[in-house]
Protein backbone atom coordinates (compact mmCIF):
# COMPACT_ATOMS: atom_id res chain seq x y z
CA MET A 1 -20.42 -27.73 -9.04
CA LYS A 2 -22.78 -24.86 -8.32
CA THR A 3 -24.44 -22.96 -11.18
CA ILE A 4 -25.05 -19.22 -10.90
CA SER A 5 -27.42 -17.69 -13.42
CA SER A 6 -28.25 -14.28 -11.90
CA ARG A 7 -26.20 -11.08 -11.89
CA ASP A 8 -27.73 -10.35 -8.49
CA ASN A 9 -26.18 -13.40 -6.88
CA PRO A 10 -23.90 -12.21 -4.02
CA LEU A 11 -21.04 -14.50 -5.04
CA TYR A 12 -21.22 -13.28 -8.63
CA LYS A 13 -21.13 -9.68 -7.42
CA GLU A 14 -18.07 -10.52 -5.34
CA LEU A 15 -16.33 -12.10 -8.34
CA LYS A 16 -17.06 -9.07 -10.51
CA GLN A 17 -15.69 -6.71 -7.86
CA LEU A 18 -12.49 -8.73 -7.56
CA ALA A 19 -12.09 -8.90 -11.34
CA THR A 20 -12.60 -5.18 -11.95
CA SER A 21 -11.65 -3.23 -8.82
CA ALA A 22 -8.16 -2.81 -7.35
CA GLN A 23 -9.73 -1.40 -4.20
CA ALA A 24 -11.90 -4.49 -3.79
CA ARG A 25 -8.88 -6.75 -4.24
CA ARG A 26 -6.89 -4.85 -1.62
CA LYS A 27 -9.79 -4.90 0.83
CA ALA A 28 -10.42 -8.63 0.37
CA GLY A 29 -6.74 -9.59 0.23
CA ARG A 30 -7.50 -11.57 -2.91
CA THR A 31 -6.84 -11.43 -6.64
CA VAL A 32 -7.90 -13.31 -9.77
CA LEU A 33 -6.06 -15.55 -12.23
CA ASP A 34 -7.61 -15.42 -15.69
CA GLY A 35 -7.19 -18.21 -18.24
CA ILE A 36 -5.95 -21.78 -18.48
CA HIS A 37 -2.22 -21.05 -18.34
CA LEU A 38 -2.26 -19.03 -15.12
CA CYS A 39 -4.68 -21.38 -13.39
CA GLU A 40 -2.67 -24.46 -14.30
CA ALA A 41 0.60 -22.78 -13.24
CA TRP A 42 -0.93 -21.89 -9.88
CA LEU A 43 -2.00 -25.48 -9.26
CA ASP A 44 1.42 -26.76 -10.26
CA HIS A 45 3.48 -24.34 -8.18
CA ARG A 46 1.37 -22.95 -5.34
CA GLY A 47 -1.65 -25.15 -4.60
CA MET A 48 -5.40 -24.76 -4.65
CA PRO A 49 -7.42 -21.57 -5.24
CA ALA A 50 -10.20 -20.32 -2.99
CA ILE A 51 -12.72 -20.33 -5.86
CA CYS A 52 -12.75 -21.77 -9.38
CA ALA A 53 -15.23 -20.23 -11.85
CA VAL A 54 -15.80 -21.51 -15.39
CA GLY A 55 -18.00 -20.52 -18.29
CA GLU A 56 -20.69 -22.87 -19.50
CA THR A 57 -19.05 -23.47 -22.88
CA ALA A 58 -15.52 -23.69 -21.45
CA ARG A 59 -16.56 -26.50 -19.12
CA ARG A 60 -16.56 -28.82 -22.14
CA ASN A 61 -12.92 -27.92 -22.92
CA GLY A 62 -10.60 -30.82 -22.07
CA GLU A 63 -7.96 -28.67 -20.34
CA VAL A 64 -10.59 -26.88 -18.28
CA ALA A 65 -12.20 -30.19 -17.33
CA ALA A 66 -8.82 -31.43 -16.07
CA LEU A 67 -8.31 -28.32 -13.93
CA LEU A 68 -11.84 -28.62 -12.56
CA GLU A 69 -11.23 -32.22 -11.63
CA ARG A 70 -8.11 -31.28 -9.67
CA CYS A 71 -9.99 -28.53 -7.83
CA GLU A 72 -13.05 -30.62 -7.05
CA ALA A 73 -10.87 -33.43 -5.73
CA GLN A 74 -9.59 -30.97 -3.10
CA ARG A 75 -13.10 -29.61 -2.34
CA VAL A 76 -12.45 -26.19 -3.86
CA GLN A 77 -15.60 -24.09 -4.31
CA CYS A 78 -16.34 -24.48 -8.04
CA ILE A 79 -19.04 -22.56 -9.91
CA GLU A 80 -20.34 -22.53 -13.46
CA LEU A 81 -21.56 -19.34 -15.12
CA PRO A 82 -23.43 -18.75 -18.38
CA ASP A 83 -21.02 -17.33 -20.93
CA ALA A 84 -22.80 -13.96 -20.83
CA LEU A 85 -22.11 -13.69 -17.09
CA PHE A 86 -18.53 -14.91 -17.28
CA HIS A 87 -17.37 -12.50 -19.98
CA PRO A 88 -17.59 -9.33 -17.80
CA LEU A 89 -15.19 -11.05 -15.37
CA SER A 90 -12.47 -11.62 -17.96
CA GLN A 91 -10.13 -9.17 -19.67
CA VAL A 92 -8.68 -11.84 -21.97
CA GLU A 93 -9.88 -11.53 -25.55
CA HIS A 94 -10.78 -14.84 -27.18
CA GLY A 95 -9.62 -16.71 -24.10
CA VAL A 96 -10.99 -19.86 -22.50
CA ASP A 97 -13.37 -18.99 -19.67
CA ILE A 98 -11.78 -20.17 -16.45
CA LEU A 99 -10.86 -18.01 -13.49
CA PHE A 100 -9.34 -18.67 -10.09
CA VAL A 101 -9.75 -16.50 -7.02
CA ILE A 102 -6.67 -16.75 -4.80
CA ASP A 103 -5.51 -15.16 -1.58
CA THR A 104 -2.94 -12.58 -2.61
CA PRO A 105 0.49 -13.92 -1.61
CA HIS A 106 2.48 -11.80 0.84
CA GLU A 107 6.10 -12.52 1.63
CA GLN A 108 7.17 -12.26 5.24
CA ASP A 109 9.97 -10.03 6.55
CA LEU A 110 12.55 -9.20 3.91
CA PRO A 111 15.84 -11.03 4.55
CA ALA A 112 19.24 -9.50 3.87
CA LEU A 113 20.19 -9.59 0.20
CA THR A 114 22.67 -12.41 -0.37
CA GLU A 115 21.61 -13.53 -3.86
CA SER A 116 20.80 -11.72 -7.08
CA ALA A 117 17.60 -9.73 -6.89
CA VAL A 118 15.55 -7.14 -8.77
CA LEU A 119 14.72 -3.79 -7.15
CA LEU A 120 11.98 -1.64 -8.67
CA ASP A 121 11.68 2.09 -8.01
CA ASN A 122 8.25 3.52 -8.85
CA LEU A 123 7.68 1.35 -11.95
CA GLN A 124 4.23 2.22 -13.31
CA ASP A 125 3.25 0.08 -16.29
CA PRO A 126 1.67 -3.35 -15.58
CA GLY A 127 3.00 -4.79 -18.83
CA ASN A 128 6.54 -3.71 -18.02
CA LEU A 129 6.38 -5.19 -14.53
CA GLY A 130 4.98 -8.49 -15.81
CA SER A 131 7.68 -8.70 -18.47
CA ILE A 132 10.43 -7.97 -15.94
CA LEU A 133 9.09 -10.69 -13.63
CA ARG A 134 8.99 -13.15 -16.52
CA SER A 135 12.57 -12.35 -17.56
CA ALA A 136 13.80 -12.52 -13.98
CA ALA A 137 12.29 -15.95 -13.45
CA ALA A 138 13.73 -17.18 -16.76
CA ALA A 139 17.18 -15.92 -15.73
CA GLY A 140 17.04 -17.79 -12.43
CA ILE A 141 16.54 -14.74 -10.22
CA LYS A 142 14.31 -15.60 -7.26
CA GLN A 143 13.65 -12.32 -5.45
CA VAL A 144 11.90 -9.15 -6.62
CA ILE A 145 11.56 -6.14 -4.33
CA ALA A 146 9.22 -3.31 -5.29
CA GLY A 147 9.41 0.09 -3.66
CA ALA A 148 6.41 2.17 -2.66
CA GLY A 149 4.64 3.61 -5.69
CA THR A 150 5.35 0.65 -7.96
CA VAL A 151 2.29 -0.86 -9.63
CA ALA A 152 0.68 -3.73 -7.69
CA ALA A 153 2.47 -6.94 -8.66
CA TRP A 154 -0.57 -9.19 -8.16
CA SER A 155 -3.02 -7.19 -10.25
CA PRO A 156 -4.68 -9.14 -13.09
CA LYS A 157 -2.85 -7.14 -15.80
CA VAL A 158 0.56 -7.81 -14.28
CA LEU A 159 -0.32 -11.46 -13.72
CA ARG A 160 -1.25 -11.90 -17.37
CA ALA A 161 1.96 -10.22 -18.54
CA GLY A 162 3.98 -12.36 -16.14
CA MET A 163 2.60 -15.61 -17.60
CA GLY A 164 3.00 -17.57 -14.36
CA SER A 165 6.44 -16.22 -13.42
CA HIS A 166 4.98 -14.77 -10.20
CA PHE A 167 4.63 -18.28 -8.81
CA LEU A 168 8.39 -18.89 -9.13
CA LEU A 169 9.42 -15.68 -7.37
CA ARG A 170 9.49 -14.16 -3.89
CA ILE A 171 7.86 -10.77 -4.42
CA HIS A 172 8.06 -8.09 -1.73
CA GLU A 173 6.03 -4.91 -2.17
CA SER A 174 6.01 -1.40 -0.65
CA VAL A 175 9.60 -1.78 0.58
CA ASP A 176 11.69 1.19 1.70
CA LEU A 177 14.41 0.84 -0.93
CA GLU A 178 16.58 3.58 0.53
CA LYS A 179 16.73 1.74 3.85
CA LEU A 180 17.33 -1.58 2.09
CA LEU A 181 20.26 -0.23 0.07
CA ALA A 182 21.86 1.12 3.22
CA GLN A 183 21.94 -2.41 4.64
CA THR A 184 22.81 -4.60 1.66
CA SER A 185 26.26 -6.14 1.23
CA ILE A 186 26.03 -7.13 -2.45
CA SER A 187 26.64 -4.77 -5.36
CA VAL A 188 23.70 -2.66 -6.46
CA LEU A 189 23.63 -1.85 -10.18
CA ALA A 190 21.35 1.03 -11.12
CA THR A 191 20.53 1.44 -14.78
CA SER A 192 20.93 4.94 -16.21
CA SER A 193 21.10 6.07 -19.82
CA HIS A 194 23.64 8.70 -18.72
CA ALA A 195 26.11 6.27 -17.13
CA ARG A 196 29.56 5.88 -18.68
CA GLN A 197 30.09 2.35 -17.37
CA THR A 198 28.23 -0.42 -19.23
CA ILE A 199 26.96 -3.78 -18.07
CA TYR A 200 29.69 -5.40 -20.18
CA ASP A 201 32.39 -3.74 -18.06
CA LEU A 202 31.36 -5.49 -14.83
CA ASP A 203 31.86 -8.93 -13.32
CA LEU A 204 28.30 -10.28 -13.04
CA THR A 205 29.22 -13.80 -11.96
CA LYS A 206 28.61 -12.84 -8.33
CA PRO A 207 25.22 -11.88 -6.84
CA VAL A 208 24.05 -8.36 -7.69
CA ALA A 209 20.90 -6.34 -7.08
CA TRP A 210 19.55 -4.84 -10.30
CA LEU A 211 17.82 -1.49 -9.75
CA PHE A 212 15.33 -0.24 -12.35
CA GLY A 213 13.23 2.90 -12.18
CA HIS A 214 10.20 4.76 -13.47
CA GLU A 215 9.57 4.54 -17.21
CA GLY A 216 10.02 8.29 -17.68
CA GLN A 217 12.24 9.57 -14.87
CA GLY A 218 14.29 6.44 -14.31
CA VAL A 219 15.79 5.61 -10.91
CA SER A 220 15.44 8.44 -8.38
CA GLU A 221 18.51 10.56 -7.68
CA THR A 222 18.47 9.46 -4.03
CA LEU A 223 18.69 5.78 -4.94
CA LEU A 224 21.18 6.40 -7.75
CA ALA A 225 23.50 7.96 -5.20
CA LYS A 226 23.33 4.82 -3.05
CA ALA A 227 24.02 2.37 -5.89
CA THR A 228 27.40 0.68 -6.12
CA HIS A 229 27.52 1.27 -9.88
CA GLN A 230 25.47 3.20 -12.40
CA VAL A 231 25.40 1.26 -15.65
CA ALA A 232 24.13 1.69 -19.18
CA ILE A 233 23.45 -0.61 -22.11
CA PRO A 234 25.38 0.59 -25.18
CA HIS A 235 23.39 0.84 -28.38
CA VAL A 236 24.25 2.01 -31.88
CA GLY A 237 20.81 3.05 -33.11
CA LYS A 238 19.67 6.66 -32.84
CA VAL A 239 17.33 6.14 -29.89
CA GLU A 240 17.72 7.72 -26.48
CA SER A 241 17.05 4.63 -24.37
CA LEU A 242 15.50 1.18 -24.19
CA ASN A 243 12.13 0.31 -22.71
CA VAL A 244 12.71 -0.63 -19.07
CA ALA A 245 11.50 -4.21 -19.57
CA ALA A 246 13.84 -4.68 -22.54
CA CYS A 247 16.66 -3.14 -20.53
CA ALA A 248 16.04 -5.55 -17.66
CA ALA A 249 16.05 -8.57 -19.98
CA VAL A 250 19.40 -7.55 -21.50
CA CYS A 251 20.89 -7.10 -18.01
CA PHE A 252 19.61 -10.41 -16.66
CA PHE A 253 20.82 -12.42 -19.59
CA GLU A 254 24.23 -10.77 -19.70
CA GLN A 255 24.53 -12.05 -16.14
CA VAL A 256 23.40 -15.50 -17.29
CA ARG A 257 25.94 -15.42 -20.15
CA GLN A 258 28.80 -14.52 -17.82
CA ARG A 259 27.85 -17.20 -15.30
CA LEU A 260 27.61 -19.90 -17.96
CA ALA A 261 30.98 -18.85 -19.38
CA ALA A 262 32.71 -18.79 -15.98
């Protein structure tokens, strides 16, 4: 365990850049996992981090000590920071000071869609993306495909909102969705508040690709035209539409309900 006590230390500067700068994360091909839950989930599902950093006080925490032991046993670079130096690295309020640096996962070539998947067209909000990933993983969906312009899936904000669901999914980013839809053989269901057909009208026991769009504009007209069905979620309250993350959760679990009932 190495102790760093100076803000001028090169490794500390690197950690701060990764924690605070999207450009630095893209350039380095790395991202950060902040907090006990994400770090433990990474160890359980994906393996060892490149770097493990802990705060001085947090090192005495039993859960942190257990994670440190697992990392040190595999010769991971582990460092301890005074609490005052750790806190600028973390965006978690009242959290426990542990942080992993990992190489940002990148899926290889996108295979043909043969199982249920989530397609995202220009989704912008990190919280919405993280919530959709979490719901998808809970519903047993394995593949998420984000088009160009969608918020970075492995950013710290999305990772926190996803609560470890990233590690259970195959996430493809910057995909040409128009080209993908032209090649897919499974039904593509695009959500639209203007659609007459609802999710309850369709047979969801077979694989489908769920297509969700921008929080304000929704799915682009080009992609809507290529969808097999445009579907809506009926609601009785006097609101125009649901939040996209709530909409996705309703869709996924209607599919779960139909499959369990089949």
